[in-house]
Tab-separated table of C-alpha atoms and ligand atoms in Angstrom:
chain	number	residue	atom	x	y	z
A	1	UNK	CA	54.225	189.281	152.681
A	2	UNK	CA	52.097	187.423	155.234
A	3	UNK	CA	53.056	187.915	158.862
A	4	UNK	CA	50.981	186.301	161.621
A	5	UNK	CA	50.756	187.926	165.061
A	6	UNK	CA	52.557	184.903	166.516
A	7	UNK	CA	54.304	182.335	164.316
A	8	UNK	CA	54.053	179.029	166.168
A	9	UNK	CA	55.098	177.068	163.086
A	10	UNK	CA	58.350	178.997	162.807
A	11	UNK	CA	59.054	178.347	166.489
A	12	UNK	CA	58.375	174.620	166.123
A	13	UNK	CA	60.593	174.433	163.053
A	14	UNK	CA	63.474	175.986	164.987
A	15	UNK	CA	63.414	173.210	167.625
A	16	UNK	CA	61.792	170.381	165.658
A	17	UNK	CA	64.323	167.546	166.033
A	18	UNK	CA	65.015	168.216	169.681
A	19	UNK	CA	61.309	168.572	170.499
A	20	UNK	CA	60.255	165.517	168.480
A	21	UNK	CA	62.847	163.343	170.213
A	22	UNK	CA	61.810	164.444	173.685
A	23	UNK	CA	58.109	164.003	172.981
A	24	UNK	CA	58.749	160.587	171.427
A	25	UNK	CA	60.684	159.540	174.506
A	26	UNK	CA	57.634	160.291	176.615
A	27	UNK	CA	55.374	158.387	174.222
A	28	UNK	CA	57.660	155.349	174.483
A	29	UNK	CA	57.972	155.617	178.254
A	30	UNK	CA	54.169	155.532	178.639
A	31	UNK	CA	54.598	157.657	181.745
A	32	UNK	CA	52.010	160.176	180.694
A	33	UNK	CA	50.831	161.583	184.023
A	34	UNK	CA	53.288	163.107	186.534
A	35	UNK	CA	56.216	161.507	184.715
A	36	UNK	CA	59.892	162.329	185.159
A	37	UNK	CA	59.749	165.364	182.877
A	38	UNK	CA	57.065	166.957	185.041
A	39	UNK	CA	59.229	166.609	188.141
A	40	UNK	CA	62.324	167.847	186.302
A	41	UNK	CA	60.487	170.740	184.666
A	42	UNK	CA	59.216	171.893	188.045
A	43	UNK	CA	62.752	171.794	189.464
A	44	UNK	CA	64.139	173.725	186.508
A	45	UNK	CA	61.371	176.323	186.722
A	46	UNK	CA	61.983	176.692	190.478
A	47	UNK	CA	65.670	177.407	189.903
A	48	UNK	CA	65.011	179.705	186.979
A	49	UNK	CA	62.386	181.796	188.752
A	50	UNK	CA	64.054	181.780	192.171
A	51	UNK	CA	61.211	180.201	194.144
A	52	UNK	CA	61.064	177.280	196.545
A	53	UNK	CA	58.153	175.586	194.816
A	54	UNK	CA	56.977	175.492	191.203
A	55	UNK	CA	53.874	173.322	190.871
A	56	UNK	CA	52.621	172.616	187.384
A	57	UNK	CA	48.892	172.480	186.649
A	58	UNK	CA	46.590	172.005	183.665
A	59	UNK	CA	46.361	175.638	182.532
A	60	UNK	CA	46.796	179.224	183.662
A	61	UNK	CA	43.167	179.680	184.674
A	62	UNK	CA	43.353	176.670	187.009
A	63	UNK	CA	46.594	178.103	188.386
A	64	UNK	CA	44.730	181.257	189.448
A	65	UNK	CA	41.736	179.343	190.849
A	66	UNK	CA	43.891	176.912	192.828
A	67	UNK	CA	46.147	179.713	194.104
A	68	UNK	CA	43.144	181.656	195.426
A	69	UNK	CA	41.736	178.549	197.106
A	70	UNK	CA	45.115	177.689	198.624
A	71	UNK	CA	45.164	181.124	200.256
A	72	UNK	CA	41.813	180.323	201.836
A	73	UNK	CA	39.960	182.948	199.798
A	74	UNK	CA	36.318	182.233	198.954
A	75	UNK	CA	32.711	183.267	199.350
A	76	UNK	CA	32.146	186.811	200.574
A	77	UNK	CA	35.765	187.885	200.066
A	78	UNK	CA	36.996	190.606	197.735
A	79	UNK	CA	40.083	190.549	195.559
A	80	UNK	CA	41.467	193.706	193.959
A	81	UNK	CA	42.602	193.406	190.362
A	82	UNK	CA	42.879	195.202	187.025
A	83	UNK	CA	40.048	195.626	184.509
A	84	UNK	CA	42.536	195.641	181.614
A	85	UNK	CA	43.392	191.943	181.351
A	86	UNK	CA	42.317	188.620	179.910
A	87	UNK	CA	39.015	187.436	181.381
A	88	UNK	CA	40.576	184.509	183.302
A	89	UNK	CA	42.048	186.913	185.866
A	90	UNK	CA	38.643	188.145	187.017
A	91	UNK	CA	36.918	184.854	186.254
A	92	UNK	CA	39.105	182.926	188.709
A	93	UNK	CA	38.095	185.299	191.507
A	94	UNK	CA	34.402	184.931	190.679
A	95	UNK	CA	34.707	181.180	190.239
A	96	UNK	CA	35.728	180.621	193.859
A	97	UNK	CA	32.802	182.762	195.026
A	98	UNK	CA	34.740	185.949	195.766
A	99	UNK	CA	34.146	189.359	194.133
A	100	UNK	CA	36.651	191.023	191.814
A	101	UNK	CA	37.095	194.691	192.696
A	102	UNK	CA	38.565	196.602	189.803
A	103	UNK	CA	41.153	199.353	190.093
A	104	UNK	CA	41.960	201.405	187.008
A	105	UNK	CA	45.267	201.093	185.156
A	106	UNK	CA	48.070	203.467	184.178
A	107	UNK	CA	47.877	204.981	180.704
A	108	UNK	CA	51.497	204.332	179.819
A	109	UNK	CA	52.281	200.926	181.399
A	110	UNK	CA	48.784	199.373	181.002
A	111	UNK	CA	49.196	197.916	184.521
A	112	UNK	CA	47.157	198.427	187.711
A	113	UNK	CA	47.647	201.918	189.183
A	114	UNK	CA	48.962	201.446	192.756
A	115	UNK	CA	47.865	204.971	193.757
A	116	UNK	CA	44.227	203.952	193.260
A	117	UNK	CA	44.292	200.673	195.206
A	118	UNK	CA	43.884	201.833	198.802
A	119	UNK	CA	40.556	203.592	198.276
A	120	UNK	CA	39.081	200.249	197.143
A	121	UNK	CA	40.138	198.244	200.196
A	122	UNK	CA	37.298	197.171	202.518
A	123	UNK	CA	36.961	194.734	205.431
A	124	UNK	CA	36.251	192.033	202.889
A	125	UNK	CA	39.428	192.544	200.862
A	126	UNK	CA	41.702	189.514	201.114
A	127	UNK	CA	44.182	189.918	198.280
A	128	UNK	CA	45.549	192.002	195.432
A	129	UNK	CA	46.011	190.301	192.076
A	130	UNK	CA	48.238	192.392	189.809
A	131	UNK	CA	48.739	191.231	186.222
A	132	UNK	CA	52.067	191.710	184.451
A	133	UNK	CA	50.234	192.640	181.325
A	134	UNK	CA	51.847	191.956	177.943
A	135	UNK	CA	54.996	190.867	179.819
A	136	UNK	CA	55.539	194.199	181.555
A	137	UNK	CA	56.020	193.904	185.330
A	138	UNK	CA	53.523	195.745	187.528
A	139	UNK	CA	54.820	198.133	190.215
A	140	UNK	CA	55.352	195.422	192.807
A	141	UNK	CA	57.052	197.450	195.562
A	142	UNK	CA	54.108	199.840	195.780
A	143	UNK	CA	51.634	196.958	195.635
A	144	UNK	CA	53.445	194.925	198.281
A	145	UNK	CA	53.670	197.938	200.592
A	146	UNK	CA	49.886	198.401	200.456
A	147	UNK	CA	49.348	194.652	200.918
A	148	UNK	CA	51.584	194.573	203.975
A	149	UNK	CA	49.881	197.579	205.560
A	150	UNK	CA	46.421	196.023	205.151
A	151	UNK	CA	47.499	192.386	205.683
A	152	UNK	CA	46.532	191.288	202.203
A	153	UNK	CA	47.976	188.499	200.076
A	154	UNK	CA	49.506	189.222	196.674
A	155	UNK	CA	48.842	186.858	193.786
A	156	UNK	CA	50.823	187.676	190.650
A	157	UNK	CA	49.107	186.846	187.379
A	158	UNK	CA	52.303	186.227	185.424
A	159	UNK	CA	50.571	184.353	182.594
A	160	UNK	CA	52.158	186.640	180.001
A	161	UNK	CA	55.480	187.176	181.683
A	162	UNK	CA	57.722	184.109	182.008
A	163	UNK	CA	61.194	185.554	182.594
A	164	UNK	CA	60.136	189.179	183.126
A	165	UNK	CA	62.029	190.895	185.910
A	166	UNK	CA	61.288	193.499	188.529
A	167	UNK	CA	64.325	194.960	190.302
A	168	UNK	CA	66.364	191.924	189.263
A	169	UNK	CA	63.813	189.402	190.525
A	170	UNK	CA	61.788	187.198	188.217
A	171	UNK	CA	58.062	187.901	188.347
A	172	UNK	CA	56.162	185.092	190.026
A	173	UNK	CA	58.707	185.167	192.857
A	174	UNK	CA	57.681	188.537	194.291
A	175	UNK	CA	54.164	188.086	195.706
A	176	UNK	CA	52.873	185.295	197.950
A	177	UNK	CA	51.942	183.239	194.905
A	178	UNK	CA	52.643	183.476	191.174
A	179	UNK	CA	50.547	182.019	188.352
A	180	UNK	CA	51.762	181.152	184.865
A	181	UNK	CA	50.146	179.936	181.656
A	182	UNK	CA	51.798	177.843	178.961
A	183	UNK	CA	49.031	178.412	176.408
A	184	UNK	CA	50.740	178.052	173.012
A	185	UNK	CA	50.915	181.782	172.209
A	186	UNK	CA	52.421	182.840	175.531
A	187	UNK	CA	56.134	183.649	175.435
A	188	UNK	CA	56.767	180.229	177.007
A	189	UNK	CA	54.072	177.985	175.566
A	190	UNK	CA	53.482	174.277	175.145
A	191	UNK	CA	51.560	172.292	172.504
A	192	UNK	CA	48.223	172.545	174.269
A	193	UNK	CA	47.154	173.817	177.676
A	194	UNK	CA	49.517	174.106	180.616
A	195	UNK	CA	50.088	176.228	183.699
A	196	UNK	CA	52.058	176.602	186.895
A	197	UNK	CA	51.848	177.993	190.412
A	198	UNK	CA	54.938	179.340	192.166
A	199	UNK	CA	55.465	180.075	195.853
A	200	UNK	CA	58.178	180.003	198.470
A	201	UNK	CA	55.680	179.175	201.236
A	202	UNK	CA	55.750	175.463	202.139
A	203	UNK	CA	52.180	175.415	203.422
A	204	UNK	CA	50.730	177.063	200.318
A	205	UNK	CA	52.695	174.575	198.201
A	206	UNK	CA	51.266	171.628	200.121
A	207	UNK	CA	47.694	172.849	199.665
A	208	UNK	CA	48.275	173.543	195.963
A	209	UNK	CA	49.682	170.033	195.436
A	210	UNK	CA	46.695	168.549	197.242
A	211	UNK	CA	44.149	170.538	195.230
A	212	UNK	CA	45.889	169.602	191.982
A	213	UNK	CA	44.997	165.955	192.521
A	214	UNK	CA	41.565	165.544	194.141
A	215	UNK	CA	42.718	166.601	197.611
A	216	UNK	CA	43.986	163.079	198.084
A	217	UNK	CA	46.893	161.315	199.727
A	218	UNK	CA	49.461	162.641	202.098
A	219	UNK	CA	49.346	166.175	200.703
A	220	UNK	CA	45.575	166.071	200.985
A	221	UNK	CA	45.723	165.172	204.647
A	222	UNK	CA	48.345	167.823	205.370
A	223	UNK	CA	46.377	170.412	203.396
A	224	UNK	CA	43.210	169.537	205.300
A	225	UNK	CA	45.010	170.101	208.596
A	226	UNK	CA	46.503	173.395	207.396
A	227	UNK	CA	43.196	174.758	206.119
A	228	UNK	CA	41.398	173.743	209.316
A	229	UNK	CA	44.128	174.809	211.752
A	230	UNK	CA	44.622	171.260	212.996
A	231	UNK	CA	48.002	170.739	214.564
A	232	UNK	CA	48.740	167.086	214.089
A	233	UNK	CA	51.610	165.409	212.374
A	234	UNK	CA	50.853	163.503	209.195
A	235	UNK	CA	52.647	160.203	208.949
A	236	UNK	CA	55.058	160.123	206.048
A	237	UNK	CA	54.533	157.024	203.990
A	238	UNK	CA	57.427	154.988	202.626
A	239	UNK	CA	56.386	155.545	199.064
A	240	UNK	CA	55.469	159.200	199.064
A	241	UNK	CA	55.998	160.082	195.467
A	242	UNK	CA	52.927	161.067	193.585
A	243	UNK	CA	52.794	158.319	190.984
A	244	UNK	CA	49.743	156.566	189.671
A	245	UNK	CA	50.360	153.723	192.086
A	246	UNK	CA	50.450	155.860	195.206
A	247	UNK	CA	48.569	153.755	197.776
A	248	UNK	CA	47.232	156.921	199.406
A	249	UNK	CA	45.568	157.919	196.179
A	250	UNK	CA	42.122	156.771	197.238
A	251	UNK	CA	41.964	158.647	200.520
A	252	UNK	CA	40.455	162.088	199.989
A	253	UNK	CA	40.514	165.055	202.328
A	254	UNK	CA	39.440	168.043	200.210
A	255	UNK	CA	37.267	168.796	197.193
A	256	UNK	CA	39.941	169.529	194.648
A	257	UNK	CA	40.614	169.217	190.939
A	258	UNK	CA	42.255	167.081	188.359
A	259	UNK	CA	44.582	169.699	186.937
A	260	UNK	CA	48.009	168.361	186.057
A	261	UNK	CA	50.529	169.224	183.368
A	262	UNK	CA	50.852	166.318	180.910
A	263	UNK	CA	54.299	164.723	180.808
A	264	UNK	CA	54.441	165.374	177.056
A	265	UNK	CA	53.885	169.085	177.650
A	266	UNK	CA	56.490	169.140	180.413
A	267	UNK	CA	59.032	167.479	178.097
A	268	UNK	CA	58.360	170.123	175.456
A	269	UNK	CA	58.615	172.927	177.997
A	270	UNK	CA	61.965	171.560	179.178
A	271	UNK	CA	63.223	171.811	175.596
A	272	UNK	CA	61.938	175.383	175.327
A	273	UNK	CA	63.453	176.367	178.684
A	274	UNK	CA	66.830	176.060	176.949
A	275	UNK	CA	65.822	178.836	174.577
A	276	UNK	CA	63.650	181.077	176.710
A	277	UNK	CA	66.360	183.586	177.678
A	278	UNK	CA	67.441	183.904	174.068
A	279	UNK	CA	63.831	184.277	172.876
A	280	UNK	CA	63.034	186.870	175.526
A	281	UNK	CA	66.181	188.768	174.591
A	282	UNK	CA	65.165	188.867	170.936
A	283	UNK	CA	61.656	190.026	171.908
A	284	UNK	CA	63.239	192.919	173.806
A	285	UNK	CA	65.511	193.654	170.871
A	286	UNK	CA	62.533	193.650	168.480
A	287	UNK	CA	60.720	196.021	170.824
A	288	UNK	CA	63.744	198.313	170.869
A	289	UNK	CA	63.786	198.360	167.068
A	290	UNK	CA	60.099	199.338	167.030
A	291	UNK	CA	60.671	201.951	169.763
A	292	UNK	CA	63.381	203.542	167.683
A	293	UNK	CA	61.749	203.344	164.282
A	294	UNK	CA	58.167	204.196	165.209
A	295	UNK	CA	58.872	207.030	167.640
A	296	UNK	CA	58.115	209.743	165.085
A	297	UNK	CA	54.788	208.246	164.018
A	298	UNK	CA	51.381	209.139	165.450
A	299	UNK	CA	51.344	205.887	167.455
A	300	UNK	CA	51.768	205.906	171.231
A	301	UNK	CA	54.422	203.296	172.039
A	302	UNK	CA	54.523	201.032	175.113
A	303	UNK	CA	56.518	202.278	178.099
A	304	UNK	CA	58.555	200.009	180.388
A	305	UNK	CA	59.184	201.063	183.985
A	306	UNK	CA	62.844	201.623	184.921
A	307	UNK	CA	62.695	198.920	187.612
A	308	UNK	CA	61.315	196.387	185.170
A	309	UNK	CA	62.475	194.222	182.315
A	310	UNK	CA	59.570	193.223	180.063
A	311	UNK	CA	59.578	190.092	177.925
A	312	UNK	CA	57.183	191.742	175.447
A	313	UNK	CA	54.778	188.859	175.264
A	314	UNK	CA	52.978	191.443	173.123
A	315	UNK	CA	54.096	194.805	171.739
A	316	UNK	CA	51.007	196.934	172.218
A	317	UNK	CA	50.722	200.402	170.689
A	318	UNK	CA	47.923	202.981	170.793
A	319	UNK	CA	46.252	204.998	168.065
A	320	UNK	CA	43.337	207.427	167.771
A	321	UNK	CA	42.548	205.655	164.546
A	322	UNK	CA	43.027	202.016	165.448
A	323	UNK	CA	40.593	200.753	162.855
A	324	UNK	CA	42.533	202.356	160.021
A	325	UNK	CA	45.800	200.795	161.163
A	326	UNK	CA	44.351	197.344	161.829
A	327	UNK	CA	42.499	197.211	158.505
A	328	UNK	CA	45.276	198.601	156.334
A	329	UNK	CA	47.880	196.361	157.988
A	330	UNK	CA	45.616	193.406	157.312
A	331	UNK	CA	45.430	194.396	153.633
A	332	UNK	CA	49.219	194.334	153.617
A	333	UNK	CA	49.269	190.826	155.134
A	334	UNK	CA	50.260	191.899	158.650
A	335	UNK	CA	48.166	190.460	161.478
A	336	UNK	CA	47.429	192.476	164.582
A	337	UNK	CA	45.464	191.704	167.747
A	338	UNK	CA	43.222	193.903	169.846
A	339	UNK	CA	43.988	193.500	173.545
A	340	UNK	CA	41.559	194.181	175.131
A	341	UNK	CA	38.408	195.492	173.415
A	342	UNK	CA	36.146	195.293	176.497
A	343	UNK	CA	37.515	195.991	179.979
A	344	UNK	CA	36.385	193.562	182.675
A	345	UNK	CA	34.049	195.964	184.505
A	346	UNK	CA	32.001	196.425	181.316
A	347	UNK	CA	31.704	192.721	180.472
A	348	UNK	CA	28.090	191.533	180.270
A	349	UNK	CA	28.745	188.799	182.791
A	350	UNK	CA	29.701	191.416	185.383
A	351	UNK	CA	26.567	193.528	184.944
A	352	UNK	CA	25.527	192.549	188.463
A	353	UNK	CA	28.650	194.179	189.925
A	354	UNK	CA	27.096	197.541	189.072
A	355	UNK	CA	29.915	199.216	187.171
A	356	UNK	CA	29.096	201.651	184.393
A	357	UNK	CA	30.944	203.329	181.572
A	358	UNK	CA	33.202	206.028	182.945
A	359	UNK	CA	34.094	204.127	186.130
A	360	UNK	CA	37.523	203.073	184.817
A	361	UNK	CA	38.371	205.895	182.409
A	362	UNK	CA	41.913	204.799	181.585
A	363	UNK	CA	41.057	201.151	180.887
A	364	UNK	CA	38.137	202.321	178.741
A	365	UNK	CA	40.338	204.800	176.874
A	366	UNK	CA	42.903	202.075	176.186
A	367	UNK	CA	40.253	199.587	175.102
A	368	UNK	CA	39.445	201.907	172.181
A	369	UNK	CA	43.045	202.567	171.212
A	370	UNK	CA	45.343	199.584	171.727
A	371	UNK	CA	46.494	196.954	169.249
A	372	UNK	CA	49.410	194.514	169.157
A	373	UNK	CA	51.844	194.153	166.277
A	374	UNK	CA	54.007	191.030	165.721
A	375	UNK	CA	57.042	190.950	168.058
A	376	UNK	CA	57.723	187.180	168.194
A	377	UNK	CA	61.398	186.147	168.209
A	378	UNK	CA	61.357	184.353	164.858
A	379	UNK	CA	60.551	187.578	162.956
A	380	UNK	CA	63.088	188.052	160.154
A	381	UNK	CA	64.768	191.391	159.502
A	382	UNK	CA	62.822	191.627	156.275
A	383	UNK	CA	59.536	191.136	158.141
A	384	UNK	CA	60.413	193.751	160.754
A	385	UNK	CA	61.378	196.253	158.063
A	386	UNK	CA	58.135	195.556	156.221
A	387	UNK	CA	56.076	196.107	159.381
A	388	UNK	CA	57.830	199.415	160.126
A	389	UNK	CA	57.595	200.554	156.520
A	390	UNK	CA	53.892	199.659	156.353
A	391	UNK	CA	53.024	201.497	159.574
A	392	UNK	CA	54.850	204.607	158.387
A	393	UNK	CA	53.066	204.476	155.061
A	394	UNK	CA	49.636	204.139	156.700
A	395	UNK	CA	50.537	206.987	159.039
A	396	UNK	CA	51.298	209.428	156.186
B	401	PLP	C1	46.436	183.498	179.218
B	401	PLP	C2	46.092	184.202	180.455
B	401	PLP	C3	45.458	183.556	181.535
B	401	PLP	C4	44.889	182.165	181.446
B	401	PLP	O1	45.740	181.173	181.038
B	401	PLP	P1	45.147	179.858	180.326
B	401	PLP	O2	46.332	178.950	180.285
B	401	PLP	O3	44.690	180.258	178.969
B	401	PLP	O4	44.063	179.322	181.172
B	401	PLP	C5	45.269	184.271	182.699
B	401	PLP	N1	45.644	185.552	182.806
B	401	PLP	C6	46.219	186.213	181.792
B	401	PLP	C7	46.630	187.640	181.984
B	401	PLP	C8	46.445	185.576	180.577
B	401	PLP	O5	47.002	186.246	179.572
C-alpha cells in the first residue's frame, strides 16, 4: 500500500466538478487580478475567523513580511519567536531588517514556551511572533499578557492552523495581526501559492492593503499618513474599488509589493471553505484514532492544550529511533516527513546571531526525534489501520 504524507490528488478528486466549474468561470470572466472571488473570499474568511479585516496576499511568507512592516517594525528592532518552525517565520523578521530572538519551545506542545519569553525582552523588542505549529494553538493568554505588560505587538503565524481554536476563538483573531498560508499542503491550501493577513485594526488593514499593491492609490496615501503620523483627511474618490482601472493606481506613496491572491486561487479557496470544517473535524478524528491506538507504543504522541482545538495540519510524533521508523515505514510504502530537522538558531544563515548548540535544548531535542505520519482527511480506514499496524510491527 502506498500512502503519501498528504494526498492532494485525493482531495482534488473529492471536489473536482465543483472546483473545475468555479475555476473555469474565472477563466471565462478574464478578471484575473482582484476579481469578485477575491473580494468574496476575503469576506467569507473574515466572517469565519471572526476578524474585521481579512486581506489576501501572494503567499504566507509575504503575509508575515507585510504584517511586520504594517506594524512599523524594521531595522534595529527585535522580534521574539520560536526556533522550532518553518524558516519563513524567522526569515520574514530578518527580511525587514529586524533581528529574530529565539525562545525555546515546550517539549509536549512543540510551541513557544511563554515562561521563557520575558528574560529575552530588551529595549529593542517590538513584537512576539508565536507560531501555531502543526495546527496546535500556542498559549495565547500567557503570550498576550506578557505583550501587554511590555507594550509589544503580537503577530500570530497561523500558516498551519486555519480553523484552529483557542478558548473558542479562531487563531488569527487573537493577536494584533494573523498570518495564513494557502500553500497546497496546508490544511486549507490552493493550487499554487496564496496567503492572507487578518486584523481587526482599521489602520493596520489600510497599511496592509497599501503595501499589497505598490503603496499606491487611496490606501497608499492613507497608509503614508498613518506611518508618518500625519493627521490629514484623504479625499475619498468616487471609484474607490481596487480594480485594474483605478485612476489612483499610478500615484505611489510607499515602497510596497505586488503580492495579491490570484482570482483563480480565491475561487478555489471559496470552494474549499465549504469543506474546511468537515476536513478539520476528520483530521481531529484521525488524530484521536492514532492517540488511542498508538498510546502503548514507544512513540511520544502529540499533546493538545485543554484551551485549544488543533486542526492537526500535521500529526507529529517523537521517537528515540526516528531513523528506524522513517526507513521501515518507507519500505512499507508509508511516507513520513521530518519537521523540523534543524532549529532556526542553528541554521547556517543565522551563524552571525551567535547561537550555539545547547542554547535551545528542547528545540534541539525535538529536532532529533520528531516525524509526521499521514493524517490528511481523505485517509481511508484501511490506510489508517495499515499505518497503525505497521508502526506497531516496527515497534516490536
Ligand atoms: C508554510 C509556512 C509559512 C510560509 O508560507 P508560504 O505560503 O509557503 O510562504 C510560514 N510559517 C509557517 C509556520 C509555515 O508553515
